[in-house]
Each structure stands twice: as C-alpha cells, then as structure tokens.
Amino acid sequence: MMNELDKLILGAAAAMVVMHLIGPAAIWGITRTVAECLLVIPVLIWAL
C-alpha cells in the first residue's frame, strides 16, 4: 500500500520526466495558463 508521500514523490518524478520531454517553452506556456486560471478563478468567485 502506497502512502501519501510515496504518491507525492512518484508524481513529482513523473512531472519532471514529462517536463523534460515536452521542453521549456511548453512548460512556460502551461505554467502561465495555469497561473492565469488560478488568478482569475478567485476573482470570479469574489465577483459572484
């Protein structure tokens, strides 16, 4: 049985492999998109 720490380490390792494969430009684009979503969602919630 895997505990939470094992899942976290496995997830981080998988994420690093994926990032290495897709390249820095794609990572920056994805990161920016995610960051924008994270900034916009609270504003929308607050506006409602």
Tab-separated table of C-alpha atoms in Angstrom:
chain	number	residue	atom	x	y	z
A	1	MET	CA	0.000	0.000	0.000
A	2	MET	CA	1.329	3.410	-1.012
A	3	ASN	CA	1.207	6.279	1.440
A	4	GLU	CA	0.749	9.943	0.538
A	5	LEU	CA	4.486	10.669	0.497
A	6	ASP	CA	5.134	7.856	-1.995
A	7	LYS	CA	2.397	9.228	-4.259
A	8	LEU	CA	3.863	12.732	-3.998
A	9	ILE	CA	7.386	11.555	-4.868
A	10	LEU	CA	6.090	9.432	-7.752
A	11	GLY	CA	4.000	12.329	-9.045
A	12	ALA	CA	6.936	14.735	-8.841
A	13	ALA	CA	9.209	12.290	-10.673
A	14	ALA	CA	6.593	11.764	-13.391
A	15	ALA	CA	6.093	15.529	-13.713
A	16	MET	CA	9.856	16.081	-14.114
A	17	VAL	CA	10.050	13.423	-16.840
A	18	VAL	CA	7.087	14.959	-18.680
A	19	MET	CA	8.585	18.463	-18.391
A	20	HIS	CA	11.921	17.192	-19.701
A	21	LEU	CA	10.188	15.586	-22.691
A	22	ILE	CA	7.935	18.487	-23.701
A	23	GLY	CA	10.599	21.166	-23.283
A	24	PRO	CA	10.908	24.538	-21.509
A	25	ALA	CA	8.763	26.560	-23.935
A	26	ALA	CA	5.759	24.285	-23.483
A	27	ILE	CA	6.257	24.258	-19.703
A	28	TRP	CA	6.278	28.054	-19.607
A	29	GLY	CA	3.087	28.225	-21.685
A	30	ILE	CA	1.313	25.672	-19.479
A	31	THR	CA	2.565	27.297	-16.274
A	32	ARG	CA	1.385	30.710	-17.428
A	33	THR	CA	-2.035	29.354	-18.415
A	34	VAL	CA	-2.424	27.591	-15.059
A	35	ALA	CA	-1.272	30.703	-13.188
A	36	GLU	CA	-3.767	32.859	-15.090
A	37	CYS	CA	-6.576	30.406	-14.277
A	38	LEU	CA	-5.573	30.406	-10.602
A	39	LEU	CA	-5.657	34.210	-10.599
A	40	VAL	CA	-8.960	34.514	-12.478
A	41	ILE	CA	-10.976	31.870	-10.571
A	42	PRO	CA	-10.840	33.622	-7.149
A	43	VAL	CA	-11.780	36.920	-8.828
A	44	LEU	CA	-14.816	35.282	-10.464
A	45	ILE	CA	-15.821	33.673	-7.160
A	46	TRP	CA	-15.389	37.014	-5.373
A	47	ALA	CA	-17.405	38.796	-8.072
A	48	LEU	CA	-20.284	36.355	-7.572
